[in-house]
Amino acid sequence: MAYSWFKAFHIIGFVVWFAGLFYLVRLFIYHVEADQEPEPAKTILKNQYQIMEKRLYDIITTPGMFVTVAMAIGILSTNMELLQEPWLHFKLGFVGILIGYHYYCSRLMKQLAAGECKWSGQKLRALNEAPTLLLVVIVMLAIFKNNLPTDITAWLIFGLVIFMAVSIQLYAKIRRRNQEKLTAELNQIPEG
């Protein structure tokens, strides 16, 4: 029974953790793009995003990570044989990368607060795809274990994930180009 409780809260923890990671970097994008706004909107938006980022990271994302890791330890304590499974070693490696990503987001958040972040909105959009890819790999390993599919269906799903990531990047580029064109047109309109 303990295994089921640990597993249930492990799933809840990683859903919360990933939700936080997905939204956190989106806030970073808005924070960086607030620099394009005129004052006082620029300062107001940046202050608001800073508050939202800190609360999201401290109240939702980090606790989600700790619950996920603690429940994983609980799962392993009820079934130590899992530690001998090769798929679990790969999964733990990807979780380690995800934890590194989590703490890198903390670093970016501090840079944004200090006005020292060098990342553009476009680069942050690309960074925002990393947890999606990690989620796919981690879930696939957890479900298929040592029998990770390599058939056409698996490659189609992988292709779909890549297509979604590229589509998001393309949409952002088109949106930015249209915004720049609109701004240029508005600047050419004579006043009065």
Coordinates of C-alpha atoms in Angstrom, one line a residue:
M1 CA 0.0 0.0 0.0
A2 CA 2.9 2.4 0.7
Y3 CA 4.1 2.0 -2.9
S4 CA 0.8 3.2 -4.2
W5 CA 0.8 6.2 -2.0
F6 CA 4.3 7.1 -2.9
K7 CA 3.5 6.6 -6.6
A8 CA 0.3 8.7 -6.4
F9 CA 2.1 11.7 -4.8
H10 CA 5.1 11.2 -7.1
I11 CA 2.8 11.8 -10.1
I12 CA 1.1 14.7 -8.4
G13 CA 4.5 16.2 -7.6
F14 CA 5.8 16.0 -11.1
V15 CA 2.6 17.4 -12.6
V16 CA 3.0 20.4 -10.3
W17 CA 6.7 20.7 -10.9
F18 CA 6.3 20.6 -14.7
A19 CA 3.4 23.1 -14.6
G20 CA 5.6 25.5 -12.7
L21 CA 8.6 25.0 -15.1
F22 CA 6.4 25.5 -18.2
Y23 CA 5.0 28.8 -16.8
L24 CA 8.1 30.1 -15.2
V25 CA 10.1 30.5 -18.4
R26 CA 7.0 31.9 -20.1
L27 CA 7.1 34.6 -17.4
F28 CA 10.8 35.2 -18.2
I29 CA 9.8 35.8 -21.8
Y30 CA 7.2 38.4 -20.8
H31 CA 9.7 39.9 -18.4
V32 CA 12.4 40.3 -21.1
E33 CA 9.9 41.6 -23.6
A34 CA 8.6 44.3 -21.1
D35 CA 11.8 46.2 -22.0
Q36 CA 10.1 47.1 -25.3
E37 CA 7.3 48.9 -23.5
P38 CA 7.3 52.7 -22.8
E39 CA 7.6 53.9 -19.2
P40 CA 5.8 53.6 -16.8
A41 CA 4.4 50.3 -18.2
K42 CA 7.9 48.9 -18.5
T43 CA 8.7 49.3 -14.8
I44 CA 5.3 48.2 -13.7
L45 CA 5.3 45.0 -15.8
K46 CA 8.9 44.1 -14.8
N47 CA 8.1 44.5 -11.1
Q48 CA 4.9 42.4 -11.5
Y49 CA 6.7 39.7 -13.4
Q50 CA 9.5 39.6 -10.8
I51 CA 6.9 39.0 -8.1
M52 CA 5.1 36.4 -10.1
E53 CA 8.3 34.5 -10.9
K54 CA 9.5 34.4 -7.3
R55 CA 6.1 33.2 -6.0
L56 CA 5.8 30.6 -8.8
Y57 CA 9.3 29.3 -8.1
D58 CA 9.1 29.3 -4.3
I59 CA 5.5 28.3 -3.7
I60 CA 4.7 25.9 -6.6
T61 CA 7.7 24.8 -8.7
T62 CA 10.3 24.0 -6.0
P63 CA 7.9 22.2 -3.7
G64 CA 6.7 20.2 -6.7
M65 CA 10.3 19.2 -7.3
F66 CA 10.9 18.2 -3.7
V67 CA 7.7 16.2 -3.5
T68 CA 8.6 14.4 -6.8
V69 CA 12.1 13.5 -5.5
A70 CA 10.9 12.5 -2.0
M71 CA 8.2 10.3 -3.3
A72 CA 10.7 8.7 -5.8
I73 CA 12.9 7.9 -2.8
G74 CA 9.8 6.4 -1.1
I75 CA 9.0 4.3 -4.2
L76 CA 12.6 3.0 -4.3
S77 CA 12.6 2.2 -0.6
T78 CA 9.6 -0.1 -1.1
N79 CA 11.2 -1.8 -4.1
M80 CA 15.0 -1.7 -4.0
E81 CA 15.2 -4.1 -7.0
L82 CA 14.3 -1.2 -9.2
L83 CA 17.8 0.2 -8.7
Q84 CA 19.2 -2.6 -10.8
E85 CA 17.1 -1.7 -13.8
P86 CA 19.0 0.0 -16.7
W87 CA 15.9 2.1 -17.7
L88 CA 15.8 3.7 -14.2
H89 CA 19.4 4.8 -14.5
F90 CA 18.6 6.6 -17.7
K91 CA 15.5 8.1 -16.2
L92 CA 17.4 9.3 -13.1
G93 CA 20.0 10.8 -15.5
F94 CA 17.3 12.8 -17.3
V95 CA 15.7 13.8 -13.9
G96 CA 19.2 15.1 -12.9
I97 CA 19.3 17.2 -16.1
L98 CA 15.8 18.5 -15.2
I99 CA 16.9 19.4 -11.6
G100 CA 19.8 21.3 -13.2
Y101 CA 17.4 23.1 -15.5
H102 CA 15.2 24.0 -12.4
Y103 CA 18.2 25.6 -10.7
Y104 CA 19.3 27.3 -13.9
C105 CA 15.9 28.9 -14.0
S106 CA 16.6 30.3 -10.5
R107 CA 19.8 31.8 -11.8
L108 CA 18.0 33.4 -14.7
M109 CA 15.3 34.7 -12.3
K110 CA 18.0 36.4 -10.2
Q111 CA 19.6 37.9 -13.4
L112 CA 16.2 39.3 -14.5
A113 CA 15.6 40.8 -11.1
A114 CA 19.0 42.5 -11.3
G115 CA 18.5 43.7 -14.9
E116 CA 21.5 41.5 -16.0
C117 CA 19.8 38.9 -18.1
K118 CA 21.3 38.6 -21.6
W119 CA 18.7 36.2 -23.0
S120 CA 16.4 37.4 -25.7
G121 CA 12.7 36.5 -25.8
Q122 CA 13.5 34.2 -28.8
K123 CA 16.2 32.3 -26.9
L124 CA 14.0 31.9 -23.8
R125 CA 11.3 30.5 -26.1
A126 CA 13.8 27.8 -27.2
L127 CA 14.8 27.2 -23.6
N128 CA 11.1 26.7 -22.7
E129 CA 11.0 23.6 -25.0
A130 CA 13.6 21.8 -22.9
P131 CA 11.2 20.6 -20.1
T132 CA 8.8 19.3 -22.8
L133 CA 11.5 17.1 -24.3
L134 CA 12.6 15.9 -20.9
L135 CA 9.0 15.2 -19.9
V136 CA 8.5 13.0 -23.0
V137 CA 11.7 11.1 -22.5
I138 CA 11.1 10.6 -18.7
V139 CA 7.5 9.4 -19.2
M140 CA 8.5 7.1 -22.1
L141 CA 11.2 5.5 -19.9
A142 CA 8.8 5.1 -17.0
I143 CA 6.1 3.5 -19.1
F144 CA 8.1 1.3 -21.4
K145 CA 11.0 0.7 -19.1
N146 CA 13.6 -1.5 -20.9
N147 CA 11.3 -2.0 -23.9
L148 CA 11.4 1.6 -25.3
P149 CA 9.7 1.3 -28.7
T150 CA 11.7 2.0 -31.8
D151 CA 9.0 1.3 -34.3
I152 CA 7.4 3.8 -36.7
T153 CA 4.8 4.9 -34.1
A154 CA 7.5 6.0 -31.7
W155 CA 9.3 7.9 -34.4
L156 CA 6.0 9.6 -35.4
I157 CA 5.4 10.7 -31.8
F158 CA 9.0 11.9 -31.5
G159 CA 8.5 13.8 -34.8
L160 CA 5.3 15.3 -33.6
V161 CA 7.0 16.7 -30.5
I162 CA 9.8 18.2 -32.6
F163 CA 7.2 19.6 -35.0
M164 CA 5.4 21.2 -32.1
A165 CA 8.6 22.8 -30.8
V166 CA 9.5 24.1 -34.2
S167 CA 6.0 25.4 -34.8
I168 CA 6.1 27.4 -31.5
Q169 CA 9.4 28.9 -32.5
L170 CA 8.1 29.8 -36.0
Y171 CA 4.9 31.3 -34.6
A172 CA 6.9 33.5 -32.2
K173 CA 9.1 34.7 -35.1
I174 CA 6.2 35.6 -37.3
R175 CA 4.4 37.4 -34.4
R176 CA 7.6 39.4 -33.7
R177 CA 8.1 40.3 -37.3
N178 CA 4.4 41.4 -37.6
Q179 CA 4.8 43.5 -34.5
E180 CA 7.9 45.2 -35.8
K181 CA 6.2 45.9 -39.1
L182 CA 3.2 47.4 -37.3
T183 CA 5.5 49.5 -35.2
A184 CA 7.3 50.8 -38.3
E185 CA 4.0 51.6 -40.0
L186 CA 2.8 53.5 -36.9
N187 CA 6.0 55.5 -36.8
Q188 CA 5.5 56.6 -40.4
I189 CA 2.0 58.0 -39.8
P190 CA 2.3 61.8 -39.4
E191 CA 0.8 63.3 -36.3
G192 CA -2.1 65.7 -36.4

